[in-house]
Every structure is written in structure tokens, then in C-alpha cells.
mmCIF file of C-alpha atoms in Angstrom:
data_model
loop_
_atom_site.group_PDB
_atom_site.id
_atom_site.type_symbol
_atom_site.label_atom_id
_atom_site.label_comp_id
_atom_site.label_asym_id
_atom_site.label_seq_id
_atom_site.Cartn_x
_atom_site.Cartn_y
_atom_site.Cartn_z
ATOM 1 C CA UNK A 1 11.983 -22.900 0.560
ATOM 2 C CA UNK A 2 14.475 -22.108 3.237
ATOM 3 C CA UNK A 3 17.149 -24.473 4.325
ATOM 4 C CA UNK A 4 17.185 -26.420 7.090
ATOM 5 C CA UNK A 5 17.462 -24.573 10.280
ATOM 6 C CA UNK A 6 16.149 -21.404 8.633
ATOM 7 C CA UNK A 7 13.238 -19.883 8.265
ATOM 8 C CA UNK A 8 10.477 -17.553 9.400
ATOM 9 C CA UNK A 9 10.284 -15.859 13.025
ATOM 10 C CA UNK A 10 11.460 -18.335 15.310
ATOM 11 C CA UNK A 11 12.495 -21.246 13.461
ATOM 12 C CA UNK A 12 8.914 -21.594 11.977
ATOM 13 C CA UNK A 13 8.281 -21.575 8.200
ATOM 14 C CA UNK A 14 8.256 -18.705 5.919
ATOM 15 C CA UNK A 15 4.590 -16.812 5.949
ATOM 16 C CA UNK A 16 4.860 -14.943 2.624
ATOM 17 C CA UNK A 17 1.411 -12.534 1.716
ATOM 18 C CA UNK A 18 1.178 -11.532 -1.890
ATOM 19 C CA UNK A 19 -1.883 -8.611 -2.862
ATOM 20 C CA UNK A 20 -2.325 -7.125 -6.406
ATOM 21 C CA UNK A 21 -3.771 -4.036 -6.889
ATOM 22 C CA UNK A 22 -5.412 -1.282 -7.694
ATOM 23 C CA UNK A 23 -6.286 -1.030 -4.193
ATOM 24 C CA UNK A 24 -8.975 1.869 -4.777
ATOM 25 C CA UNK A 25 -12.987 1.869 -5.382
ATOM 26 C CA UNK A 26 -13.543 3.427 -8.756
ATOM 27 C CA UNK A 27 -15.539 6.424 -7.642
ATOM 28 C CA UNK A 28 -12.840 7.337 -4.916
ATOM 29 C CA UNK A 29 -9.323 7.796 -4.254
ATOM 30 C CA UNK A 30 -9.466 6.797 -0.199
ATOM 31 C CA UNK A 31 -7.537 3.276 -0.488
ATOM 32 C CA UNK A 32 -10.039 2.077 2.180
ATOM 33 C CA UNK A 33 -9.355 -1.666 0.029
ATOM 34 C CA UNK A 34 -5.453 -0.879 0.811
ATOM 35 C CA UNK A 35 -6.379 -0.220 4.650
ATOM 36 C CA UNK A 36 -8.031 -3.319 4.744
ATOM 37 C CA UNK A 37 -5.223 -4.944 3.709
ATOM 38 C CA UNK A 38 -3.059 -2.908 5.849
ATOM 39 C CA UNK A 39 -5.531 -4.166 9.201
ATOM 40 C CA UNK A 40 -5.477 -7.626 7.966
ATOM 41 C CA UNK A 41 -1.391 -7.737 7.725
ATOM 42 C CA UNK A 42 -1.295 -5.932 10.991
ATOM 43 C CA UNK A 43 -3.279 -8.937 12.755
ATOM 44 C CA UNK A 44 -1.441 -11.497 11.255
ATOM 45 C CA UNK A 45 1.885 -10.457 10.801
ATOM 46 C CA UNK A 46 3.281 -12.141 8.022
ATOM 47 C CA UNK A 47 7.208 -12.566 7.352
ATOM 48 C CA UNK A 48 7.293 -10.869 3.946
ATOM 49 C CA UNK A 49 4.191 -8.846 1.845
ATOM 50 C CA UNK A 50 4.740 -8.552 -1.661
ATOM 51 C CA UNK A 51 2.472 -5.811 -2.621
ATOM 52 C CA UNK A 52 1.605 -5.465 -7.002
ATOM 53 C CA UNK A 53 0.756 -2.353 -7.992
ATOM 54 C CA UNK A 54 -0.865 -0.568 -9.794
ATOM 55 C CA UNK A 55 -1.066 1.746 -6.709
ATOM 56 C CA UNK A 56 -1.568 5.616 -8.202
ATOM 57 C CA UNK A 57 -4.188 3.888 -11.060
ATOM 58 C CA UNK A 58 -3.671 5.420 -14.608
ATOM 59 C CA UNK A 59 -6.971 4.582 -15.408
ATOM 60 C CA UNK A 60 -8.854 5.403 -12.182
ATOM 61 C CA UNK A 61 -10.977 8.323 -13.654
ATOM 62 C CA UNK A 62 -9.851 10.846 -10.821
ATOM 63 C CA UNK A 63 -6.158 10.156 -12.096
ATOM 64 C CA UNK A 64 -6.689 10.022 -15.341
ATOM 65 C CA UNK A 65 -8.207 12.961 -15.626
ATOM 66 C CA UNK A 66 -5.476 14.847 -13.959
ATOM 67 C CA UNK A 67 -7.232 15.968 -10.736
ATOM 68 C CA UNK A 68 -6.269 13.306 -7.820
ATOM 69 C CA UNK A 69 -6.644 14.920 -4.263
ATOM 70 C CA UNK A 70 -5.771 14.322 -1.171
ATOM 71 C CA UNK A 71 -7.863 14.838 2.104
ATOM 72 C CA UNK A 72 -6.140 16.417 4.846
ATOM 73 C CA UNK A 73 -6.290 15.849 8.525
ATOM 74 C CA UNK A 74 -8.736 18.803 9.238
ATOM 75 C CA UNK A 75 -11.080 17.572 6.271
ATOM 76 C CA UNK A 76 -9.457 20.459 3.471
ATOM 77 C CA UNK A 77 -9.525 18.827 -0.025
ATOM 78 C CA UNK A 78 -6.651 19.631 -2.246
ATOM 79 C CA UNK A 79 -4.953 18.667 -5.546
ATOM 80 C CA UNK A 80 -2.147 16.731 -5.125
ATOM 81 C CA UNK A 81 0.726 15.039 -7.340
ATOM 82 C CA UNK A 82 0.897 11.179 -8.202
ATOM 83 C CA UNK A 83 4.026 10.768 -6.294
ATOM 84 C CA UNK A 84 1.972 12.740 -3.222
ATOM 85 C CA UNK A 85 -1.024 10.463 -3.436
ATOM 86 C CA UNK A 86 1.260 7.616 -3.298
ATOM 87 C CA UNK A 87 2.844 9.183 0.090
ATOM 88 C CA UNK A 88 -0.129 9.932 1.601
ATOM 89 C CA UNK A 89 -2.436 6.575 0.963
ATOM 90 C CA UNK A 90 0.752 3.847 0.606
ATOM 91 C CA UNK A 91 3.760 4.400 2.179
ATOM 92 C CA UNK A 92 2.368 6.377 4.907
ATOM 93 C CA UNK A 93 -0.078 3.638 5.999
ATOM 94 C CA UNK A 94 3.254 0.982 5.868
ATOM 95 C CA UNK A 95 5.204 3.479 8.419
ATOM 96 C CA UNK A 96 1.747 4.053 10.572
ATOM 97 C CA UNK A 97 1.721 0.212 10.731
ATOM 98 C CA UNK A 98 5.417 0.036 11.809
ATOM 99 C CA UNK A 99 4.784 2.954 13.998
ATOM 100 C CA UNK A 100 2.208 1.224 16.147
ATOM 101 C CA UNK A 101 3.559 -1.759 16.357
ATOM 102 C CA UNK A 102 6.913 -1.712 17.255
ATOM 103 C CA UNK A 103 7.108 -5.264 17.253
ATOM 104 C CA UNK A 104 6.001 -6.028 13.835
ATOM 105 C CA UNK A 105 8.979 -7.714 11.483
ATOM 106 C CA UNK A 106 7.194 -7.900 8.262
ATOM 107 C CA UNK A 107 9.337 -7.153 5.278
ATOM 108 C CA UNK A 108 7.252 -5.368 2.576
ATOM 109 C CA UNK A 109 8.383 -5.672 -1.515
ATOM 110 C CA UNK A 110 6.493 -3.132 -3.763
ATOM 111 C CA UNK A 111 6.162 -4.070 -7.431
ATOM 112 C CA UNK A 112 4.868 -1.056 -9.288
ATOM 113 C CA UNK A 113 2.747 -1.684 -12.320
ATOM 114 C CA UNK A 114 3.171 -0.697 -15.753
ATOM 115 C CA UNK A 115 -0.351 0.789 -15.009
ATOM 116 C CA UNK A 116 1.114 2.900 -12.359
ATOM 117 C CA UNK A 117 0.719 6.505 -13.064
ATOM 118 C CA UNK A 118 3.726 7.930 -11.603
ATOM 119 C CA UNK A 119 5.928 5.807 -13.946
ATOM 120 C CA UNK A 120 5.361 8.505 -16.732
ATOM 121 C CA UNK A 121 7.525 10.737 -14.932
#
């Protein structure tokens, strides 16, 4: 609850969006559930998004058996790191968002997940 006189964009109240992960399918590792969430947040523009992780999935069967990829720009397949994966399909979708939307304000809180494979570092 803010105080009085404070509060979300222009005086209105606070519009908090909270998602838990994994945001994969189980046969892939494309995050097309994370770009759906990434669409919906860039139509409604929410004050703060408090994403959960687990984002790189310890037990998604492509990580956990050692062999996540990443699909390049020109359609080449290669292996990739967790930390990599987590570049290419998270934080690079947050920055696209901000990128083409230079208006956007959201604040975005990441919560990793004791699931999170990139936490065995």
C-alpha cells in the first residue's frame, strides 16, 4: 500500500504482476510461455513484474541432460551454457521490450529458483 499521494504512474494505484515459472514447454527450450508473458506485460504495462523462476529448468530434460541450445538468428543450432540460455530467452526479451517501447516504466524483480540450473555454478 502506498501512502497517500503516492502511488503508481500518475497518481493512480500500484499495478503489481507476479508470474512463476518454468516458463518453457517440456519438449522445448523456446520460452514461447515467457514471450507470452512478455506480449501480455507489453500491452498492459504494469508498474512492477515480479518474475519466479525457475527460468534455466534443472529438470527440463534438455538441461538436465547437459545439452541446452540456443537457436540463432539465421536458424544455426548450437550448444550453449545455462547462463547463455538465460541471456538469450530472459533478459534479452526484457531489453527487446524496453527497446521498443521507449515509453514503458515497468520495473521488473527476478527471483531465481532453487530449481534454477545456473545456481550450481
Amino acid at each position: 500500500h502506498a501512502p497517500a499521494g503516492e502511488g503508481g504512474r500518475d497518481g493512480l494505484p500500484l499495478s503489481i504482476v507476479s508470474v512463476a515459472g518454468p516458463f518453457t514447454a517440456r519438449d522445448n527450450l523456446d520460452y514461447e510461455p515467457f514471450m507470452d508473458v512478455v506480449l501480455k506485460i507489453s500491452e498492459e504495462k504494469p508498474d512492477v513484474v515480479i518474475l519466479t523462476g525457475p527460468f534455466v529448468d534443472r529438470r527440463h530434460p534438455k538441461v538436465a541432460s547437459g545439452t541446452p541450445t540456443i537457436t540463432e538468428e539465421d536458424g544455426t543450432v548450437r550448444l550453449c551454457s545455462y547462463e547463455q540460455l538465460f541471456a538469450a530467452q530472459i533478459s534479452n526479451l526484457i531489453e527487446d521490450l524496453y527497446a521498443n517501447d521507449p515509453t514503458i516504466r515497468t520495473q521488473f524483480v527476478l527471483v531465481p529458483s532453487t530449481e534454477d540450473a545456473f545456481l550450481d555454478g
